[in-house]
Short mmCIF file of C-alpha atoms in Angstrom, two decimals:
data_model
loop_
_atom_site.label_atom_id
_atom_site.label_comp_id
_atom_site.label_asym_id
_atom_site.label_seq_id
_atom_site.Cartn_x
_atom_site.Cartn_y
_atom_site.Cartn_z
CA MET A 1 -31.64 66.03 130.89
CA GLU A 2 -28.94 66.00 128.32
CA THR A 3 -27.47 69.17 127.63
CA TYR A 4 -25.40 70.45 124.50
CA GLU A 5 -22.91 73.12 124.14
CA TYR A 6 -23.97 76.03 121.96
CA SER A 7 -21.32 75.60 119.59
CA ASP A 8 -22.31 72.20 119.07
CA LEU A 9 -25.78 73.28 118.13
CA LYS A 10 -24.50 75.95 116.11
CA TYR A 11 -22.61 73.36 114.32
CA LEU A 12 -25.58 70.85 114.23
CA GLU A 13 -27.91 73.69 112.65
CA GLU A 14 -25.42 74.77 109.91
CA LYS A 15 -24.74 71.14 108.95
CA ASN A 16 -28.51 70.65 108.58
CA ASN A 17 -29.20 73.65 106.46
CA PHE A 18 -26.37 72.29 104.37
CA TYR A 19 -27.88 69.37 103.94
CA LYS A 20 -31.35 71.10 103.11
CA LYS A 21 -29.45 73.12 100.55
CA LEU A 22 -27.98 70.16 98.66
CA LEU A 23 -31.91 68.61 98.83
CA PHE A 24 -33.11 71.61 97.10
CA GLN A 25 -30.98 72.10 94.51
CA SER A 26 -30.73 68.38 93.52
CA PRO A 27 -32.88 67.77 90.42
CA ASP A 28 -33.92 64.14 91.62
CA LEU A 29 -36.78 63.60 94.02
CA ILE A 30 -34.96 62.14 97.36
CA PHE A 31 -36.91 59.78 99.25
CA GLN A 32 -37.18 57.29 102.14
CA PHE A 33 -39.48 54.90 103.06
CA ASN A 34 -40.10 51.86 105.16
CA LEU A 35 -41.34 48.65 104.32
CA PRO A 36 -42.59 46.90 107.42
CA LYS A 37 -43.02 43.18 108.03
CA LYS A 38 -46.51 43.13 107.79
CA GLY A 39 -48.69 46.64 106.53
CA LYS A 40 -48.55 49.42 104.10
CA LEU A 41 -45.41 51.01 102.99
CA HIS A 42 -45.07 54.03 104.75
CA PHE A 43 -42.98 57.32 102.93
CA SER A 44 -40.65 58.66 106.05
CA PHE A 45 -39.20 61.63 103.83
CA LEU A 46 -39.83 62.73 100.57
CA SER A 47 -38.35 65.93 99.27
CA LYS A 48 -40.19 69.01 97.93
CA SER A 49 -39.20 68.32 94.39
CA VAL A 50 -41.81 65.76 94.24
CA ILE A 51 -44.19 68.97 93.33
CA THR A 52 -42.46 69.86 90.29
CA HIS A 53 -41.76 66.10 89.28
CA PHE A 54 -45.12 65.12 89.84
CA GLU A 55 -47.11 68.33 88.89
CA LEU A 56 -48.67 68.24 91.82
CA ALA A 57 -52.04 70.71 92.25
CA PRO A 58 -52.36 72.53 95.62
CA HIS A 59 -55.04 69.97 97.01
CA GLU A 60 -52.80 67.11 96.17
CA LYS A 61 -50.05 68.21 98.13
CA SER A 62 -51.77 66.91 101.07
CA ASN A 63 -51.90 63.43 99.95
CA ASP A 64 -50.13 60.99 101.22
CA ALA A 65 -47.16 60.03 98.93
CA ILE A 66 -48.45 56.31 97.69
CA THR A 67 -51.35 58.07 96.68
CA VAL A 68 -49.80 60.52 94.84
CA LEU A 69 -47.31 58.13 92.81
CA LYS A 70 -50.56 55.46 92.49
CA SER A 71 -52.47 58.61 90.85
CA ARG A 72 -49.64 59.75 88.36
CA ILE A 73 -47.89 56.06 87.68
CA LEU A 74 -48.84 54.51 84.51
CA PRO A 75 -51.78 51.72 85.60
CA GLU A 76 -49.79 48.84 83.88
CA ASP A 77 -46.68 50.06 85.20
CA TYR A 78 -47.84 50.24 88.77
CA LEU A 79 -48.06 46.85 89.48
CA GLY A 80 -44.48 46.02 88.79
CA PHE A 81 -43.35 49.31 90.28
CA LEU A 82 -44.95 47.27 94.23
CA GLN A 83 -43.55 44.35 92.86
CA SER A 84 -39.95 45.31 92.38
CA ILE A 85 -40.40 46.86 96.07
CA HIS A 86 -41.05 43.88 97.85
CA GLU A 87 -38.48 41.64 95.54
CA SER A 88 -35.72 43.95 96.88
CA ARG A 89 -35.96 43.66 100.24
CA LEU A 90 -34.09 40.75 100.28
CA HIS A 91 -31.49 42.38 98.33
CA ARG A 92 -29.25 45.68 99.11
CA GLU A 93 -30.19 47.64 96.12
CA TRP A 94 -33.22 48.59 94.56
CA ILE A 95 -33.27 49.55 90.46
CA HIS A 96 -36.69 49.73 89.01
CA GLU A 97 -37.87 52.26 85.64
CA PHE A 98 -41.32 53.36 85.12
CA ARG A 99 -43.39 55.71 83.42
CA ALA A 100 -45.96 57.95 84.93
CA VAL A 101 -48.43 60.75 82.80
CA LEU A 102 -48.09 64.05 84.03
CA PRO A 103 -50.92 66.65 83.61
CA ILE A 104 -48.77 69.32 81.49
CA ARG A 105 -45.80 67.31 80.53
CA GLY A 106 -47.57 64.00 79.57
CA LEU A 107 -46.20 60.99 79.56
CA ARG A 108 -42.39 60.91 81.39
CA TRP A 109 -39.89 58.10 82.22
CA TYR A 110 -38.46 57.65 85.64
CA LYS A 111 -35.66 55.40 87.62
CA ALA A 112 -35.77 54.96 90.85
CA THR A 113 -32.69 53.56 92.80
CA ALA A 114 -32.01 53.11 96.30
CA THR A 115 -30.12 51.69 99.20
CA VAL A 116 -32.12 48.52 101.15
CA CYS A 117 -31.27 48.32 105.08
CA SER A 118 -32.78 45.24 107.13
CA ASN A 119 -34.01 46.36 110.40
CA GLU A 120 -33.91 44.39 113.87
CA ASP A 121 -38.05 44.43 113.38
CA GLY A 122 -37.85 42.57 110.25
CA SER A 123 -39.02 45.93 108.15
CA VAL A 124 -36.82 47.59 105.55
CA ASP A 125 -35.71 50.83 104.97
CA PHE A 126 -35.05 52.40 101.33
CA TYR A 127 -32.67 55.38 100.75
CA GLY A 128 -32.63 57.04 97.39
CA LYS A 129 -33.77 59.07 94.51
CA VAL A 130 -36.21 59.13 91.50
CA THR A 131 -34.57 60.65 88.27
CA ASP A 132 -36.37 61.66 85.26
CA ILE A 133 -34.99 59.92 82.42
CA THR A 134 -37.06 60.77 79.70
CA ALA A 135 -34.37 62.32 77.55
CA TYR A 136 -32.19 59.33 77.79
CA LYS A 137 -35.09 57.13 76.74
CA GLU A 138 -36.13 59.24 74.25
CA GLN A 139 -32.68 59.17 72.71
CA GLU A 140 -32.40 55.28 73.24
CA LEU A 141 -35.72 55.18 71.25
CA ARG A 142 -34.16 57.18 68.52
CA LEU A 143 -31.37 54.96 68.12
CA LYS A 144 -33.11 51.92 68.60
CA LEU A 145 -35.14 52.79 65.48
CA SER A 146 -31.91 54.25 63.78
CA GLU A 147 -30.58 50.91 64.65
CA GLN A 148 -33.61 49.27 63.06
CA ARG A 149 -33.43 51.58 59.70
CA PHE A 150 -29.95 50.69 59.42
CA LEU A 151 -30.71 46.59 59.57
CA PHE A 152 -33.18 46.78 57.50
CA ALA A 153 -31.02 48.90 54.95
CA LEU A 154 -28.56 46.16 54.93
CA GLU A 155 -31.00 43.47 54.62
CA ALA A 156 -32.75 45.44 51.67
CA SER A 157 -29.65 45.86 50.32
CA SER A 158 -28.18 42.50 50.80
CA GLU A 159 -24.71 44.38 51.54
CA GLY A 160 -22.66 42.89 54.17
CA ILE A 161 -20.59 45.23 56.84
CA TRP A 162 -16.89 44.47 58.05
CA ASP A 163 -15.35 46.49 60.33
CA LEU A 164 -11.45 46.09 61.24
CA ASP A 165 -9.56 46.85 64.24
CA VAL A 166 -6.39 47.42 62.88
CA LYS A 167 -4.31 46.72 66.07
CA THR A 168 -5.74 43.51 66.91
CA GLN A 169 -6.40 42.68 63.39
CA LYS A 170 -9.65 41.02 64.62
CA VAL A 171 -12.80 41.90 62.07
CA PHE A 172 -16.57 42.05 62.37
CA TYR A 173 -18.43 40.56 60.26
CA SER A 174 -22.05 41.18 60.03
CA SER A 175 -24.60 38.69 59.72
CA GLN A 176 -24.92 39.34 55.87
CA SER A 177 -21.59 39.14 55.34
CA MET A 178 -21.33 35.58 56.98
CA LYS A 179 -24.55 34.19 55.21
CA MET A 180 -22.29 35.23 51.46
CA LEU A 181 -20.17 32.42 52.38
CA GLU A 182 -22.97 30.31 53.67
CA PHE A 183 -21.83 30.53 57.44
CA GLU A 184 -24.75 30.65 60.04
CA ALA A 185 -26.39 34.49 59.16
CA LYS A 186 -25.31 35.85 62.51
CA ASP A 187 -22.71 38.77 63.37
CA THR A 188 -19.37 37.52 63.93
CA ILE A 189 -15.95 38.71 65.50
CA ASP A 190 -12.78 36.84 63.76
CA SER A 191 -9.13 36.99 62.80
CA ILE A 192 -8.57 38.93 59.42
CA ASP A 193 -7.48 35.59 58.40
CA MET A 194 -11.02 34.08 58.36
CA TRP A 195 -11.46 35.90 55.02
CA ASP A 196 -8.17 36.25 53.54
CA ASN A 197 -7.33 32.52 53.17
CA ARG A 198 -10.58 32.16 51.38
CA VAL A 199 -9.78 34.41 48.77
CA HIS A 200 -8.79 32.82 45.46
CA PRO A 201 -4.98 32.48 44.92
CA SER A 202 -5.46 33.95 41.62
CA ASP A 203 -7.28 37.49 43.28
CA LYS A 204 -4.99 37.02 46.32
CA GLU A 205 -2.34 39.22 45.37
CA GLN A 206 -4.26 42.07 43.77
CA TYR A 207 -6.49 42.20 46.69
CA LEU A 208 -3.49 42.65 49.16
CA VAL A 209 -2.05 45.00 46.85
CA ASP A 210 -5.38 47.33 47.02
CA ILE A 211 -6.21 47.58 50.48
CA GLN A 212 -1.91 48.85 50.77
CA LEU A 213 -2.61 51.39 48.50
CA HIS A 214 -5.53 52.78 50.52
CA ILE A 215 -3.46 52.42 53.26
CA ASN A 216 -0.51 54.60 51.80
CA ASN A 217 -2.80 56.99 51.08
CA VAL A 218 -2.62 56.61 47.53
CA THR A 219 -6.50 56.01 47.04
CA PRO A 220 -9.27 57.56 48.55
CA TYR A 221 -10.78 54.19 49.60
CA TYR A 222 -10.28 50.45 48.93
CA GLU A 223 -12.24 48.42 46.37
CA ASN A 224 -11.69 45.32 44.88
CA ALA A 225 -13.60 41.92 43.49
CA GLN A 226 -12.54 38.89 44.68
CA ARG A 227 -13.45 35.33 44.39
CA VAL A 228 -14.14 33.62 47.76
CA LEU A 229 -14.59 30.16 48.88
CA THR A 230 -17.79 29.47 50.38
CA GLN A 231 -18.49 26.88 53.04
CA SER A 232 -19.97 24.69 50.15
CA GLY A 233 -16.27 24.47 48.60
CA ASP A 234 -17.67 26.90 45.62
CA TYR A 235 -16.15 30.32 44.83
CA LYS A 236 -18.29 33.17 45.20
CA TRP A 237 -17.26 36.78 43.31
CA ILE A 238 -17.56 39.57 46.23
CA LEU A 239 -17.12 43.09 45.92
CA SER A 240 -15.12 44.47 49.05
CA ARG A 241 -15.19 48.09 49.73
CA GLY A 242 -13.76 49.83 52.55
CA LYS A 243 -12.22 53.23 53.88
CA ILE A 244 -10.07 53.89 56.86
CA ILE A 245 -11.96 55.93 59.60
CA GLU A 246 -9.41 56.77 62.25
CA ARG A 247 -5.64 57.16 62.55
CA ASP A 248 -3.28 57.98 65.01
CA ALA A 249 -0.97 60.80 65.83
CA ARG A 250 1.91 59.13 63.49
CA ASN A 251 -1.19 58.76 60.51
CA ARG A 252 -1.57 54.82 60.86
CA PRO A 253 -4.64 53.43 60.35
CA LEU A 254 -6.36 52.37 63.33
CA ARG A 255 -9.74 51.12 61.97
CA ILE A 256 -10.74 50.46 58.90
CA ILE A 257 -15.01 49.72 57.71
CA GLY A 258 -16.43 48.55 54.67
CA THR A 259 -18.98 46.40 52.46
CA HIS A 260 -19.22 42.95 50.81
CA THR A 261 -21.74 43.00 47.95
CA ASP A 262 -21.96 39.32 46.49
CA ILE A 263 -21.53 40.01 42.77
CA SER A 264 -21.65 36.56 41.43
CA ALA A 265 -24.77 36.96 39.41
CA GLN A 266 -23.43 40.16 37.56
CA LYS A 267 -19.98 38.16 36.86
CA GLU A 268 -22.06 35.47 35.40
CA LYS A 269 -24.00 38.20 32.88
CA GLU A 270 -20.47 39.50 32.50
CA LYS A 271 -19.13 36.16 31.15
CA VAL A 272 -21.78 35.58 29.28
CA LEU A 273 -22.09 38.72 27.79
CA GLN A 274 -18.46 37.64 26.95
CA GLN A 275 -19.39 34.34 25.23
CA THR A 276 -22.07 36.60 22.85
CA VAL A 277 -20.00 39.25 22.34
CA GLU A 278 -17.46 36.38 21.08
CA ILE A 279 -19.92 34.12 19.26
CA VAL A 280 -21.60 37.83 17.37
CA GLY A 281 -17.80 38.53 16.57
CA ALA A 282 -17.22 34.88 15.12
CA GLN A 283 -20.87 35.01 13.29
CA ASN A 284 -19.68 38.31 12.00
CA SER A 285 -16.32 36.83 10.64
CA ARG A 286 -18.08 34.27 9.31
CA LEU A 287 -20.33 36.82 7.35
CA LEU A 288 -17.64 38.62 5.72
CA ASN A 289 -16.03 35.11 4.77
CA PHE A 290 -19.30 34.26 3.03
CA ALA A 291 -20.00 38.18 2.02
CA HIS A 292 -16.27 37.61 0.15
CA ILE A 293 -17.00 34.60 -1.45
CA VAL A 294 -20.64 35.54 -2.78
CA SER A 295 -18.70 38.73 -4.23
CA HIS A 296 -15.56 37.21 -5.27
CA ASN A 297 -16.21 33.57 -6.23
CA LEU A 298 -19.74 34.06 -7.82
CA ARG A 299 -19.07 37.54 -9.79
CA SER A 300 -15.92 35.83 -10.92
CA HIS A 301 -17.98 32.77 -12.16
CA SER A 302 -20.90 35.34 -13.65
CA GLY A 303 -17.41 37.30 -15.48
CA ASN A 304 -16.82 34.24 -16.81
CA ILE A 305 -19.95 33.13 -18.37
CA LYS A 306 -20.71 36.62 -19.87
CA MET A 307 -17.26 36.21 -21.06
CA LEU A 308 -18.20 33.14 -23.01
CA LEU A 309 -21.85 34.00 -24.17
CA ASP A 310 -19.94 37.30 -25.38
CA ILE A 311 -17.56 35.36 -27.78
CA ILE A 312 -20.47 32.76 -28.97
CA SER A 313 -22.88 35.54 -30.09
CA GLU A 314 -20.05 37.24 -31.95
CA GLU A 315 -17.94 34.36 -33.20
CA SER A 316 -18.45 32.78 -36.52
CA ASP A 317 -15.86 29.89 -36.28
CA GLU A 318 -17.39 26.48 -35.22
CA GLU A 319 -14.48 25.40 -34.01
CA ILE A 320 -14.38 28.51 -31.31
CA ILE A 321 -17.47 28.33 -30.73
CA ARG A 322 -17.48 24.60 -30.03
CA GLU A 323 -14.49 25.51 -27.29
CA SER A 324 -16.20 27.96 -25.66
CA PHE A 325 -19.86 26.19 -25.25
CA THR A 326 -17.31 23.19 -23.40
CA HIS A 327 -15.73 26.03 -21.22
CA LEU A 328 -19.37 27.53 -20.75
CA ARG A 329 -20.36 24.41 -19.30
CA SER A 330 -17.37 23.85 -17.01
CA SER A 331 -17.78 27.35 -15.77
CA SER A 332 -21.83 26.37 -15.16
CA HIS A 333 -20.61 23.71 -13.34
CA ALA A 334 -18.36 25.36 -11.72
CA LEU A 335 -20.74 27.95 -10.41
CA THR A 336 -23.34 25.35 -9.10
CA GLN A 337 -20.43 23.71 -6.79
CA THR A 338 -20.01 26.81 -5.53
CA ILE A 339 -23.87 27.53 -5.05
CA ASP A 340 -23.75 23.89 -3.38
CA HIS A 341 -21.34 25.09 -1.05
CA LEU A 342 -22.71 28.17 -0.13
CA LYS A 343 -25.79 26.56 0.46
CA GLU A 344 -24.90 23.70 2.72
CA LEU A 345 -22.96 26.65 4.62
CA VAL A 346 -26.30 28.33 5.24
CA GLU A 347 -28.14 25.34 6.36
CA ILE A 348 -24.96 24.68 8.93
CA GLN A 349 -25.75 28.29 10.11
CA THR A 350 -29.40 28.56 9.91
CA GLU A 351 -30.46 25.63 11.46
CA LEU A 352 -31.51 26.83 14.56
CA ILE A 353 -31.67 23.26 16.65
CA HIS A 354 -29.15 20.95 15.75
CA LYS A 355 -30.41 16.98 16.03
CA ARG A 356 -28.05 15.70 18.92
CA GLU A 357 -28.20 11.94 19.62
CA ASN A 358 -25.94 9.68 21.87
CA LEU A 359 -23.31 7.74 19.10
CA ASN A 360 -20.81 5.23 19.25
CA ILE A 361 -17.61 6.78 17.65
CA ASN A 362 -16.82 3.26 16.79
CA THR A 363 -19.99 2.66 14.61
CA PHE A 364 -19.28 5.84 12.75
CA LEU A 365 -15.86 5.30 12.11
CA GLY A 366 -16.05 1.97 11.03
CA LYS A 367 -18.84 3.34 8.28
CA THR A 368 -16.19 6.06 7.23
CA LEU A 369 -13.42 3.27 6.70
CA ASP A 370 -16.20 1.46 4.54
CA ILE A 371 -16.92 4.26 2.32
CA LEU A 372 -13.21 5.15 1.98
CA ALA A 373 -11.96 1.50 1.72
CA GLU A 374 -11.34 1.34 -2.03
CA GLU A 375 -8.69 4.35 -1.24
CA ILE A 376 -7.28 3.20 1.86
CA ASN A 377 -6.43 -0.55 0.32
CA LYS A 378 -5.19 1.27 -3.02
CA ASN A 379 -2.67 3.63 -0.83
CA LYS A 380 -2.06 0.65 1.38
CA VAL A 381 -3.22 2.83 4.64
CA VAL A 382 -2.42 1.39 8.21
CA ILE A 383 -5.04 2.37 10.37
CA LYS A 384 -4.84 3.07 14.37
CA ASN A 385 -8.31 2.97 16.03
CA ASN A 386 -7.55 3.39 19.77
CA ILE A 387 -10.75 4.63 20.74
CA CYS A 388 -12.88 2.39 23.41
CA SER A 389 -15.26 0.20 21.94
CA GLU A 390 -17.86 1.44 24.19
CA GLN A 391 -17.15 5.35 23.51
CA THR A 392 -19.72 7.74 22.79
CA ILE A 393 -20.70 11.37 22.18
CA THR A 394 -23.56 13.35 22.07
CA PHE A 395 -23.47 14.94 18.52
CA ASN A 396 -25.30 15.31 15.15
CA PRO A 397 -25.06 12.18 12.91
CA ALA A 398 -24.78 13.51 9.74
CA TYR A 399 -21.84 16.26 10.63
CA LEU A 400 -20.13 13.44 12.58
CA GLU A 401 -20.35 11.00 9.79
CA SER A 402 -19.38 14.23 7.26
CA ILE A 403 -16.42 15.19 9.84
CA LEU A 404 -14.65 11.90 9.85
CA LEU A 405 -14.95 11.67 6.15
CA ASN A 406 -13.10 14.92 5.76
CA PHE A 407 -10.30 14.32 7.90
CA THR A 408 -9.52 10.54 7.09
CA SER A 409 -10.02 11.52 3.21
CA ASN A 410 -7.47 14.28 3.78
CA ALA A 411 -4.95 12.19 5.39
CA ILE A 412 -4.93 9.59 2.72
CA LYS A 413 -5.03 12.43 0.01
CA TYR A 414 -1.73 14.56 1.53
CA SER A 415 -0.13 11.40 2.20
CA HIS A 416 3.94 11.31 2.21
CA PRO A 417 5.13 9.89 -1.16
CA GLU A 418 7.86 8.58 0.56
CA ARG A 419 6.51 6.07 3.46
CA ARG A 420 3.44 4.38 4.16
CA PRO A 421 0.38 6.31 5.30
CA VAL A 422 -0.71 5.83 8.73
CA ILE A 423 -3.92 7.00 10.29
CA SER A 424 -4.70 6.85 13.94
CA TYR A 425 -7.60 7.91 15.88
CA SER A 426 -8.21 8.23 19.94
CA MET A 427 -10.39 10.00 22.64
CA VAL A 428 -9.46 11.45 25.57
CA VAL A 429 -11.40 12.97 28.79
CA LYS A 430 -10.05 16.26 29.66
CA ASN A 431 -12.02 18.35 32.12
CA SER A 432 -14.84 16.46 31.43
CA GLN A 433 -14.50 17.29 28.11
CA LYS A 434 -14.00 14.60 25.20
CA ILE A 435 -11.62 14.99 23.19
CA LEU A 436 -11.04 13.01 19.65
CA LYS A 437 -7.54 13.44 18.17
CA ILE A 438 -7.04 12.32 14.27
CA ARG A 439 -3.34 12.34 13.60
CA ASP A 440 -1.45 11.28 10.11
CA ASN A 441 2.38 11.12 9.17
CA GLY A 442 1.39 13.18 5.61
CA LEU A 443 2.94 16.21 4.19
CA GLY A 444 1.86 18.52 6.93
CA ILE A 445 0.97 22.37 6.92
CA ASN A 446 3.39 25.14 7.31
CA LEU A 447 1.20 26.68 9.99
CA GLU A 448 3.04 29.61 10.62
CA ARG A 449 2.34 30.68 6.89
CA HIS A 450 -1.18 29.16 6.72
CA GLY A 451 -2.23 28.82 10.35
CA LYS A 452 -4.96 31.68 10.15
CA LYS A 453 -6.43 30.72 6.92
CA ILE A 454 -6.14 26.83 7.25
CA PHE A 455 -10.06 26.58 7.88
CA GLY A 456 -10.82 29.41 5.40
CA MET A 457 -13.06 28.58 2.29
CA TYR A 458 -11.50 27.36 -0.95
CA LYS A 459 -7.87 27.45 0.72
CA THR A 460 -5.69 24.93 -0.23
CA PHE A 461 -1.86 24.28 0.77
CA HIS A 462 -0.67 21.50 -1.37
CA LYS A 463 -0.58 21.23 -5.41
CA ASN A 464 -3.30 18.50 -5.47
CA GLN A 465 -5.73 18.19 -8.32
CA ASP A 466 -8.28 17.06 -6.23
CA SER A 467 -8.27 20.22 -3.64
CA ARG A 468 -11.46 22.20 -3.55
CA GLY A 469 -10.40 23.66 -0.33
CA ILE A 470 -14.09 23.20 0.98
CA GLY A 471 -13.56 20.25 3.50
CA LEU A 472 -11.92 22.00 6.26
CA PHE A 473 -14.46 24.76 6.14
CA ILE A 474 -17.54 23.08 6.32
CA THR A 475 -16.25 20.56 9.01
CA LYS A 476 -14.92 23.80 10.81
CA ASN A 477 -18.56 25.27 10.85
CA GLN A 478 -20.28 21.71 11.84
CA ILE A 479 -18.47 21.53 14.68
CA GLU A 480 -18.89 25.12 15.76
CA ALA A 481 -22.74 24.61 14.88
CA MET A 482 -22.84 21.95 17.40
CA GLY A 483 -20.85 24.22 20.32
CA GLY A 484 -17.60 22.57 19.74
CA THR A 485 -13.68 23.92 18.49
CA VAL A 486 -10.98 22.23 16.39
CA ALA A 487 -7.63 22.82 16.80
CA VAL A 488 -4.57 21.34 14.66
CA GLN A 489 -0.81 20.60 15.24
CA SER A 490 1.38 19.95 12.18
CA GLN A 491 4.78 20.08 11.13
CA VAL A 492 5.99 20.04 7.69
CA GLY A 493 7.40 16.67 6.31
CA LYS A 494 6.25 14.77 9.34
CA GLY A 495 2.52 15.15 10.11
CA THR A 496 -0.97 16.50 11.11
CA THR A 497 -2.97 16.19 14.19
CA PHE A 498 -6.64 17.24 14.38
CA LYS A 499 -8.33 17.86 17.88
CA ILE A 500 -12.04 17.82 17.96
CA TYR A 501 -13.68 19.39 21.58
CA PHE A 502 -16.94 18.31 21.50
CA ASN A 503 -19.55 20.73 23.82
CA GLU A 504 -22.07 17.81 25.33
#
C-alpha cells in the first residue's frame, strides 16, 4: 500500500480546491468526454455551469450529458454537432459553433473548442469548453446587415468609394469605381497612379492642386471634377470628393477616404444647355438686328413716302409734282426691296426643317460660273478650282447655290482695279469637318474697323453703286440655318478669304 506524507496530502488538497474555484469562477462550460473506437460518446467530466448555461430544471440534472445536449441543441444543428466531433477525432483540435433553444432566454449561440488526444485503445478524449457567443453573433449580424445596407446604398446611389493609405500610396477602389472606368466590377487595391495616370492632361494640374489644398488644411474637404480615361479609350467626367480622416502626431495625413460620382450625363446636359444659351443669344442678336431694320429702314421709307405725298397734295406746280412722283416710285421700289429682304430673312429663320441633300460641290459651282459667265469674261477673271471632282456635302440645294453666287459675285464686284481678278476654290477636311474656302485677290476689307459688322444687314465697305449690303447678311443666315458657321480673313489691298464650315 502506497503512503503519502501529510504535507503532500495537504498540498494536493489545496491544489484541488484551487482548481475547483477556477472551475466555479469560469463563465464557460468546462468538459471532458471520451469517444470510443466503437460505442457511444461518454462525458467523463462536466462542470456545474451546465445548469446555468442550459437552464436545467431539477429533474433534468440527473440526465446524462447527451440527453441534455439533445434536448437543447436546435434539431437542424444536432447532426452537424455530432458529425463535427467524429470528423475531429483525426485532428488535434475541435472547434464547432451551434445553436441551442433555452426555456427562458430562447435561442442562444455557443462555440465549443477542445484539445483532442488519442488513446492507445483507439478512443479519443476531448478536453475543452463551451462559450456563449450570442452577443458576438448578434453584433456580427448587425455588422453584416449594416454592411449590406451600406453596399445597397452605394449601388443605389451609383457612387464609388476610394480609400487612400498615404504612406503606401495604395488605394482601395470599390467595385462601383472600377465599373465607372469599365473594368470588372469588383473591389480592388491598386497604386494611386492607376487613377492619376488616367486623368485628362488638361484637368490634371487642377486635380492635384485641389488635393494639395485639402492636405494643407486650406479647404475642409477635397472636391474636383476631372475627365478620366476608361478602358474603352473614352473619357468620363468623374466628380471626386474626399476628406482626411487620420493624421499622425505631426499633423501629416495618413488616410483619406472619398467618393467617385459619374457626372458625364450632367456635363453633357450642361454642354447642351450652353449651346442652347448661345443659340438663344444668337437668335436674340438677330431679332434685335431685325427689329432695328424694321424700325429704322421701314420708318425711313414710310417717312419719305409721307413727305412726298404731302408735297404732291399741297403743291400746284406740275413740274414739282411730276418730280415728286418720280421720287415716290423710287421710294416705293426701295420699300418693296426692303420688305422682300425681310421676307427672305424670315423664311430662312422660321423654316423648321431645312431640306438636306448630298450635293456635289463642283456641280453647283459650275452652275454659278455659268450664271456669272458674262461678268467673268468681261472682267477677265481667272478661276482656280482645286475641289476634288467627287467632293460632296450634305446641304440645302437652294442655299448652296445662293452662297456660291453671293461670294463669287462679290469677289468680281470688289476686284482690284490694278490687277487681274483671281478667284480660287478649295475644300479641306479638318477634324471630320468639311471647310470650303473661297479666296480672291480683290480690294480686301479693313477687319479692324468693320470686322464686327461685316455680316450685318445693309452694311457696305466700298463705294460701289451696286452695293446693297444684303448679300453677306443673307448668306450668313443661310449657313447658320443649316448648323454651319462662316469666318473671314482679309487684308486691305491684298484680298479676302471666306471659310464656310459645314455641319453634316
